[in-house]
Coordinates of C-alpha atoms in Angstrom, one line a residue:
X1 CA 0.0 0.0 0.0
X2 CA 1.3 3.5 -0.9
X3 CA 2.3 6.0 1.7
X4 CA -0.5 8.3 0.5
X5 CA -3.1 5.6 1.1
X6 CA -1.8 5.0 4.6
X7 CA -2.1 8.7 5.5
X8 CA -5.6 8.9 4.1
X9 CA -6.7 5.8 6.1
X10 CA -5.2 7.3 9.3
X11 CA -6.9 10.6 8.7
X12 CA -10.3 8.9 8.2
X13 CA -9.9 6.9 11.5
X14 CA -8.9 10.0 13.4
X15 CA -11.9 11.9 12.0
X16 CA -14.2 9.1 12.9
X17 CA -13.0 9.0 16.4
X18 CA -13.4 12.8 16.8
X19 CA -16.8 12.6 15.3
X20 CA -17.8 9.8 17.8
X21 CA -16.5 11.7 20.8
X22 CA -18.3 14.8 19.6
X23 CA -21.6 12.9 19.3
X24 CA -21.2 11.5 22.8
X25 CA -20.4 14.9 24.2
X26 CA -23.4 16.4 22.5
X27 CA -25.6 13.7 23.8
X28 CA -24.3 14.1 27.4
X29 CA -24.8 17.9 27.1
X30 CA -28.4 17.5 25.8
X31 CA -29.2 15.0 28.7
X32 CA -27.8 17.5 31.2
X33 CA -29.9 20.3 29.7
X34 CA -33.0 18.1 29.7
X35 CA -32.4 17.3 33.4
X36 CA -32.0 21.0 34.3
X37 CA -35.1 21.8 32.2
X38 CA -37.0 19.0 33.9
X39 CA -36.0 20.2 37.4
X40 CA -37.2 23.7 36.5
X41 CA -40.5 22.3 35.3
X42 CA -40.9 20.3 38.4
X43 CA -40.3 23.3 40.6
X44 CA -42.9 25.2 38.7
X45 CA -45.3 22.3 38.9
X46 CA -45.2 22.4 42.7
X47 CA -47.2 25.7 42.5
X48 CA -50.9 24.6 43.1
X49 CA -52.4 26.5 40.2
X50 CA -49.7 25.6 37.7
X51 CA -50.9 23.8 34.5
X52 CA -48.5 20.9 35.1
X53 CA -50.2 20.0 38.4
X54 CA -52.7 17.7 36.6
X55 CA -52.5 15.5 33.5
X56 CA -53.7 17.3 30.4
X57 CA -55.5 14.3 29.0
X58 CA -59.2 14.2 30.1
X59 CA -60.7 11.1 31.5
X60 CA -57.3 10.0 32.7
X61 CA -57.8 9.1 36.4
X62 CA -54.5 9.1 38.4
X63 CA -52.6 9.2 35.1
X64 CA -52.6 5.4 35.0
X65 CA -50.7 5.3 31.7
X66 CA -47.9 7.2 33.2
X67 CA -47.7 5.0 36.3
X68 CA -47.6 1.9 34.1
X69 CA -44.8 3.4 32.0
X70 CA -42.8 4.4 35.1
X71 CA -43.0 0.8 36.3
X72 CA -41.7 -0.5 33.0
X73 CA -45.1 -2.0 32.0
X74 CA -46.1 -1.9 28.3
X75 CA -49.8 -2.6 28.8
X76 CA -50.6 1.1 28.2
X77 CA -48.8 3.7 26.3
X78 CA -47.7 6.8 28.2
X79 CA -48.9 10.3 27.8
X80 CA -47.0 12.9 25.8
X81 CA -44.2 14.6 27.6
X82 CA -43.8 11.4 29.6
X83 CA -40.8 12.6 31.7
X84 CA -42.9 15.3 33.2
X85 CA -46.0 13.3 33.8
X86 CA -44.3 10.3 35.2
X87 CA -42.7 12.6 37.8
X88 CA -45.9 14.5 38.5
X89 CA -48.1 11.4 38.8
X90 CA -45.8 9.7 41.2
X91 CA -45.2 12.9 43.1
X92 CA -48.9 13.6 43.6
X93 CA -49.6 9.9 44.3
X94 CA -46.8 10.0 46.9
X95 CA -47.2 13.5 48.3
X96 CA -44.9 12.8 51.1
X97 CA -42.0 12.8 48.7
X98 CA -42.1 16.6 48.3
X99 CA -40.8 18.4 51.3
X100 CA -41.1 22.2 51.4
X101 CA -38.7 23.5 54.1
X102 CA -40.2 26.6 55.5
X103 CA -38.1 29.7 55.5
X104 CA -35.6 28.6 52.9
X105 CA -38.3 27.3 50.5
X106 CA -36.0 24.4 49.6
X107 CA -37.6 21.7 47.5
X108 CA -36.6 18.1 47.9
X109 CA -37.3 16.0 44.8
X110 CA -37.0 12.3 44.2
X111 CA -33.8 11.1 42.5
X112 CA -34.0 10.6 38.7
X113 CA -31.6 9.2 36.1
X114 CA -30.1 11.0 33.1
X115 CA -33.3 10.6 31.1
X116 CA -35.5 12.2 33.8
X117 CA -37.1 8.9 35.0
X118 CA -37.6 8.4 38.7
X119 CA -35.2 5.8 40.2
X120 CA -37.4 2.9 41.2
X121 CA -35.8 2.0 44.5
X122 CA -36.6 5.6 45.6
X123 CA -40.3 4.8 45.4
X124 CA -40.2 1.2 46.4
X125 CA -40.0 2.2 50.1
X126 CA -43.5 3.7 50.1
X127 CA -46.9 2.5 49.1
X128 CA -49.3 4.1 46.7
X129 CA -52.2 3.6 49.1
X130 CA -52.4 4.5 52.8
X131 CA -51.3 1.7 55.1
X132 CA -54.1 -0.2 56.8
X133 CA -51.7 -2.0 59.2
X134 CA -52.9 -1.3 62.8
X135 CA -50.3 0.5 64.9
X136 CA -48.2 -1.7 67.2
X137 CA -48.3 -1.4 71.0
X138 CA -45.0 0.6 70.9
X139 CA -46.4 3.0 68.3
X140 CA -49.6 3.5 70.2
X141 CA -47.7 4.1 73.4
X142 CA -45.3 6.5 71.6
X143 CA -48.3 8.4 70.3
X144 CA -50.0 8.6 73.6
X145 CA -47.0 10.0 75.4
X146 CA -47.9 13.3 73.9
X147 CA -50.8 13.3 76.3
X148 CA -48.6 13.3 79.4
X149 CA -48.9 16.5 81.4
X150 CA -46.1 18.0 83.4
X151 CA -46.9 17.1 87.1
X152 CA -46.6 20.7 88.3
X153 CA -49.4 21.8 85.9
X154 CA -51.5 18.7 86.2
X155 CA -54.6 17.8 88.1
X156 CA -53.3 14.8 90.0
X157 CA -55.7 12.0 90.7
X158 CA -54.2 9.3 92.9
X159 CA -55.9 5.9 92.6
X160 CA -55.3 2.9 94.7
X161 CA -54.6 -0.5 93.0
X162 CA -57.6 -1.9 94.8
X163 CA -59.9 0.8 93.3
X164 CA -58.5 0.6 89.8
X165 CA -58.5 -3.2 89.6
X166 CA -60.5 -6.0 91.3
X167 CA -57.9 -7.6 93.6
X168 CA -60.4 -9.4 96.0
X169 CA -58.9 -12.9 95.3
X170 CA -55.4 -11.8 96.0
X171 CA -56.6 -9.9 99.1
X172 CA -58.2 -13.1 100.4
X173 CA -55.0 -15.0 100.0
X174 CA -53.2 -12.2 102.0
X175 CA -55.7 -12.3 104.8
X176 CA -55.8 -16.2 105.1
X177 CA -52.3 -17.3 104.2
X178 CA -50.1 -14.3 104.8
X179 CA -47.7 -12.0 103.0
X180 CA -45.3 -14.6 101.5
X181 CA -48.1 -16.6 99.9
X182 CA -49.6 -13.4 98.6
X183 CA -46.4 -12.4 96.9
X184 CA -45.9 -15.8 95.6
X185 CA -49.4 -15.8 94.1
X186 CA -48.8 -12.4 92.4
X187 CA -45.5 -13.5 91.0
X188 CA -47.0 -16.7 89.6
X189 CA -49.8 -14.7 88.0
X190 CA -48.0 -11.6 86.9
X191 CA -49.0 -12.2 83.2
X192 CA -52.7 -12.7 84.2
X193 CA -54.4 -9.4 83.6
X194 CA -56.4 -8.0 86.5
X195 CA -60.1 -7.2 85.9
X196 CA -61.4 -3.6 86.2
X197 CA -62.3 -2.2 89.6
X198 CA -64.7 0.5 90.7
X199 CA -62.4 3.4 89.6
X200 CA -61.7 1.9 86.1
X201 CA -64.4 3.7 84.2
X202 CA -63.6 7.0 86.0
X203 CA -59.9 6.8 84.9
X204 CA -60.9 6.1 81.3
X205 CA -63.2 9.1 81.3
X206 CA -60.4 11.3 82.7
X207 CA -58.2 10.2 79.8
X208 CA -60.9 11.0 77.3
X209 CA -61.0 14.6 78.7
X210 CA -57.2 14.8 78.2
X211 CA -57.6 13.7 74.5
X212 CA -60.3 16.3 73.9
X213 CA -58.2 19.1 75.5
X214 CA -55.2 18.3 73.4
X215 CA -57.3 18.4 70.3
X216 CA -58.2 22.0 71.1
X217 CA -55.0 23.0 72.8
X218 CA -52.0 20.9 71.4
X219 CA -49.6 22.3 74.0
X220 CA -52.0 22.1 77.0
X221 CA -50.4 20.9 80.2
X222 CA -53.4 21.5 82.5
X223 CA -54.5 17.9 82.2
X224 CA -55.4 15.0 84.5
X225 CA -52.4 13.0 85.7
X226 CA -53.2 9.6 87.1
X227 CA -50.9 8.2 89.8
X228 CA -51.2 4.6 91.0
X229 CA -50.9 4.4 94.8
X230 CA -50.5 1.1 96.5
X231 CA -48.9 -0.4 99.6
X232 CA -48.0 -3.5 97.5
X233 CA -44.4 -4.6 97.3
X234 CA -42.4 -3.8 94.2
X235 CA -42.5 -7.5 93.2
X236 CA -46.2 -7.0 92.5
X237 CA -45.5 -4.1 90.2
X238 CA -45.0 -6.2 87.1
X239 CA -48.6 -7.5 87.2
X240 CA -49.9 -4.0 87.7
X241 CA -47.8 -2.6 84.8
X242 CA -49.0 -5.5 82.6
X243 CA -52.6 -4.8 83.4
X244 CA -52.3 -1.0 82.9
X245 CA -50.7 -1.6 79.5
X246 CA -53.2 -4.2 78.5
X247 CA -56.1 -1.7 78.9
X248 CA -54.2 1.2 77.4
X249 CA -54.3 3.3 80.5
X250 CA -51.8 6.2 80.5
X251 CA -50.5 5.7 84.0
X252 CA -46.7 6.2 84.2
X253 CA -46.3 7.2 87.9
X254 CA -46.5 4.4 90.4
X255 CA -46.0 4.5 94.1
X256 CA -45.4 1.0 95.7
X257 CA -44.6 1.3 99.4
X258 CA -43.9 -2.3 100.3
X259 CA -46.5 -2.7 103.1
X260 CA -46.4 0.8 104.4
X261 CA -49.2 3.3 104.0
X262 CA -48.8 5.5 100.9
X263 CA -50.8 8.4 102.3
X264 CA -47.6 10.2 103.4
X265 CA -46.7 10.5 99.7
X266 CA -49.9 12.2 98.6
X267 CA -48.8 15.7 99.3
X268 CA -45.4 15.0 97.7
X269 CA -47.3 14.0 94.5
X270 CA -49.4 17.3 94.7
X271 CA -52.5 15.2 94.9
X272 CA -55.8 16.9 94.1
X273 CA -58.0 13.8 94.7
X274 CA -57.4 10.4 96.2
X275 CA -59.8 7.5 95.7
X276 CA -59.3 4.1 97.3
X277 CA -61.2 1.0 98.1
X278 CA -59.7 1.1 101.7
X279 CA -61.8 3.3 104.0
X280 CA -59.1 3.5 106.6
X281 CA -56.6 5.0 104.2
X282 CA -59.3 7.4 102.9
X283 CA -60.0 8.6 106.4
X284 CA -56.2 9.0 107.0
X285 CA -56.0 11.1 103.8
X286 CA -58.9 13.3 104.8
X287 CA -57.2 14.0 108.1
X288 CA -54.1 15.1 106.1
X289 CA -56.3 17.6 104.3
X290 CA -56.4 15.6 101.0
X291 CA -59.7 15.4 99.1
X292 CA -60.5 11.7 99.3
X293 CA -63.3 9.2 99.0
X294 CA -63.9 5.4 99.4
X295 CA -65.1 3.8 96.1
X296 CA -67.7 1.2 95.9
X297 CA -68.5 -0.9 92.7
X298 CA -71.6 -0.1 90.7
X299 CA -73.4 -2.5 88.4
X300 CA -71.0 -4.1 85.9
X301 CA -73.7 -4.2 83.2
X302 CA -74.6 -0.5 83.5
X303 CA -73.9 1.5 80.3
X304 CA -71.7 4.6 81.1
X305 CA -71.1 7.5 78.7
X306 CA -67.8 7.0 77.0
X307 CA -67.5 10.6 75.7
X308 CA -68.3 12.6 78.8
X309 CA -67.0 12.5 82.4
X310 CA -70.0 12.8 84.7
X311 CA -69.5 13.7 88.4
X312 CA -72.2 14.1 90.9
X313 CA -71.6 16.0 94.2
X314 CA -73.7 16.0 97.3
X315 CA -74.0 19.4 99.0
X316 CA -73.3 19.6 102.7
X317 CA -70.1 18.0 104.0
X318 CA -69.0 17.4 100.4
X319 CA -69.1 20.6 98.4
X320 CA -70.0 22.8 101.3
X321 CA -69.1 22.8 105.0
X322 CA -70.9 20.8 107.6
X323 CA -72.6 23.8 109.3
X324 CA -76.2 22.9 108.2
X325 CA -75.6 19.3 109.4
X326 CA -74.9 20.6 112.9
X327 CA -78.0 22.8 112.8
X328 CA -80.2 19.9 111.7
X329 CA -78.9 17.6 114.5
X330 CA -79.2 20.3 117.2
X331 CA -82.5 22.0 116.2
X332 CA -84.3 19.7 113.8
X333 CA -85.0 19.9 110.1
X334 CA -87.7 22.6 110.3
X335 CA -85.4 24.9 112.3
X336 CA -82.6 24.2 109.9
X337 CA -84.8 25.4 107.0
X338 CA -85.7 28.6 108.8
X339 CA -82.0 29.2 109.5
X340 CA -81.1 28.7 105.9
X341 CA -83.8 31.1 104.7
X342 CA -82.5 33.8 107.0
X343 CA -78.9 33.2 105.9
X344 CA -79.9 33.5 102.2
X345 CA -77.1 36.0 101.3
X346 CA -74.4 34.4 103.5
X347 CA -72.1 32.1 101.5
X348 CA -71.7 28.6 102.8
X349 CA -68.2 27.4 103.9
X350 CA -66.2 25.2 101.6
X351 CA -66.2 21.4 101.9
X352 CA -63.5 18.8 101.2
X353 CA -64.4 18.4 97.5
X354 CA -64.7 22.1 96.6
X355 CA -61.2 22.1 95.3
X356 CA -61.8 19.2 92.9
X357 CA -65.0 20.9 91.7
X358 CA -62.9 24.0 90.9
X359 CA -60.5 21.9 88.9
X360 CA -63.3 20.5 86.8
X361 CA -64.8 24.0 86.3
X362 CA -61.4 25.3 85.2
X363 CA -61.2 22.7 82.5
X364 CA -64.8 23.2 81.4
X365 CA -64.0 26.9 80.7
X366 CA -61.3 25.9 78.3
X367 CA -63.9 24.1 76.2
X368 CA -66.4 27.0 76.5
X369 CA -63.7 29.3 75.2
X370 CA -63.6 27.2 72.0
X371 CA -67.4 27.3 71.7
X372 CA -67.7 23.7 72.9
X373 CA -70.2 24.2 75.7
X374 CA -72.7 21.9 74.3
X375 CA -70.1 19.3 73.5
X376 CA -68.1 19.6 76.7
X377 CA -66.7 16.2 77.8
X378 CA -67.2 17.2 81.5
X379 CA -70.6 17.5 83.1
X380 CA -71.1 18.3 86.8
X381 CA -74.2 17.8 89.0
X382 CA -75.4 18.8 92.4
X383 CA -77.8 16.3 93.9
X384 CA -78.8 17.4 97.4
X385 CA -81.5 16.5 99.9
X386 CA -82.0 20.2 100.5
X387 CA -85.2 22.0 99.7
X388 CA -85.0 24.5 96.8
X389 CA -87.7 26.7 98.4
X390 CA -85.9 27.1 101.8
X391 CA -82.2 26.8 101.0
X392 CA -81.8 26.5 97.2
X393 CA -81.0 30.2 96.8
X394 CA -78.2 30.1 99.3
X395 CA -76.6 27.1 97.6
X396 CA -76.7 28.7 94.1
X397 CA -75.5 32.1 95.4
X398 CA -72.6 30.3 97.1
X399 CA -71.6 28.6 93.9
X400 CA -71.8 31.9 92.0
X401 CA -69.7 33.6 94.7
X402 CA -67.0 30.9 94.2
X403 CA -67.1 31.4 90.4
X404 CA -68.4 27.9 89.8
X405 CA -70.9 26.9 87.2
X406 CA -72.8 23.7 88.1
X407 CA -74.4 22.1 85.0
X408 CA -77.4 20.6 86.8
X409 CA -78.7 21.2 90.3
X410 CA -81.3 18.8 91.7
X411 CA -83.0 19.6 95.0
X412 CA -84.8 16.5 96.2
X413 CA -86.2 17.8 99.6
X414 CA -85.4 14.5 101.3
X415 CA -86.5 12.2 98.5
X416 CA -84.3 9.2 97.6
X417 CA -81.3 9.9 95.3
X418 CA -81.1 6.4 93.7
X419 CA -83.6 6.9 90.9
X420 CA -82.1 10.3 89.9
X421 CA -78.6 8.8 89.8
X422 CA -79.7 5.9 87.7
X423 CA -80.9 8.4 85.2
X424 CA -77.6 10.4 85.3
X425 CA -75.3 7.3 85.3
X426 CA -72.3 9.2 86.8
X427 CA -68.8 7.9 86.8
X428 CA -68.6 9.0 90.4
X429 CA -71.2 10.1 93.0
X430 CA -69.7 11.8 96.1
X431 CA -71.8 11.7 99.3
X432 CA -71.0 11.8 103.0
X433 CA -74.0 9.6 104.2
X434 CA -73.7 5.8 103.8
X435 CA -77.4 5.4 103.5
X436 CA -77.3 7.5 100.3
X437 CA -74.3 5.5 99.1
X438 CA -76.2 2.2 99.8
X439 CA -79.3 3.5 98.1
X440 CA -77.4 4.5 95.0
X441 CA -75.7 1.1 94.8
X442 CA -79.0 -0.6 94.6
X443 CA -79.5 1.3 91.3
X444 CA -76.1 0.2 90.1
X445 CA -74.3 3.6 90.6
X446 CA -70.6 3.7 91.2
X447 CA -70.3 5.6 94.5
X448 CA -67.6 7.4 96.5
X449 CA -68.1 7.9 100.2
X450 CA -66.5 11.0 101.7
X451 CA -65.9 10.4 105.4
X452 CA -66.2 14.0 106.5
X453 CA -68.5 15.8 108.9
X454 CA -70.7 15.1 111.8
X455 CA -72.4 12.2 110.1
X456 CA -69.2 10.1 110.6
X457 CA -69.3 10.4 114.4

C-alpha cells in the first residue's frame, strides 16, 4: 500500500474517532440540559395552580398510563411529555416525597436518572395507598406519650390499685395465708391481667377529657395526671404494669410502698383527689387535708357514657361545710330550713371536694372558650337532699360567689337519690352519708363515700 493511502486511512480513522467523541459529548450535554429543564419544570409544577399539576388528558384518572410506564409495563402507552407526567403522577400519588422546608423554600425532589425517570428504589420504600396496618403497641404508646402533662401543671388524681382493679382474690390470700403466699401468688400470675375495679371507668373518662383538651390545645399541660398508689411490694409491680398496659391506661407514675401506708406521699405528688377501696386509708388522707373518697363498685352491666365525664356531688359536708348538718342535728330539720332562709345571702363554707370541683370547672371553661359548651366532655351535677324553696337560693349564690358553674342542680327535699342517679349514670357520686351510698348502689351507681363531717361520728 502506498504512503498516500496510509495517510488517508489514518486521517479517516482520526476523524471518525473525533466525530464519535463529539456525538457522545453532544448527547451528554443534551441530557444535562434536559435534566435541568425538567427540574425547572418540576419546581414550577409544585405551584398549586400551575398547569402541570394535573395531566392534560381528560378522563385519565390518576394518570394510570404514566404509572404503568414508570413501572416498566407496556400494557398502556404513556402520555405525551412522559418525563414530566411520570414525575408528576408519582409525586402527587406519593405526596410525602415533596418536602417544602419553611423559610428557605427548599424543594426536595426524588432522584432521577439522566433521562428524567424516577429511580425505582426511591419509590419502592413507600406504598401508593395509605397503610391499613394497625399500629403496634409501641407506636400507640409513643403516640399517647404526647398526652402526658407536666406534674406541676396537672390535676393529679391518685388511685389505689384496689380501686382501679379487682384484687379481691389476692386480698383473700393475703388475709388467710399471709404476705409470703400473697407475693408468691402475684409473681406466679404476673401475666394474668387484672379485671377492672370501681375506679376503672372513672380513669378512662379522665383520659378522654385529656384527649379532647389536646385536640383543642395541642400544648395544653393543665390535664389530668393519674398516679397509681398502692402499699404493695415492688415485686407485684410487674402485674400492675402489665394490666395497665393491657387496657391502654396512661399511668406512668407508680408508688409502691412495700407494706407501708402510701398516704404520706400524697402531698409530695401534689394530689388533688385520692380514691381508694380502703376506707381506713381514705380517712387518713382526709385527716391530712387531701380530698379523698372510698369507692364502691356499681353495676357491671350499666352503660356509662364514654364521651363525657359525669361527676355528681352532694351538698353539705362534700361541696359545702358541715354547718347545716350541725343545725339539723341540734334543732331539727324545720329549724334548719328557717335558719337557711335567714342566711340567704351568707355564703356557705367550703367542703372537702370544693377544690376538685374548681379543677373540673377550670377545664370546662377551656372548652367554653372554643365554643364547645354543648359538646363539653365534662358535666357536673349537684344532687342534694335540701329543699329548693328554703335553701336553694343560698346554695346557688354560694356557687356563684365561688365562680363555679354547676351544670345541673337537683334539689330533692329529702327524696331518695337512687332513681335520679340511675338516670344520670355518673362515673362517680360523692356523698357523706352511707345510706345515700347504699341507696345509690341498689340502682347500680358507682359511688364514692366522703368520710367527713358530723355524720361520721
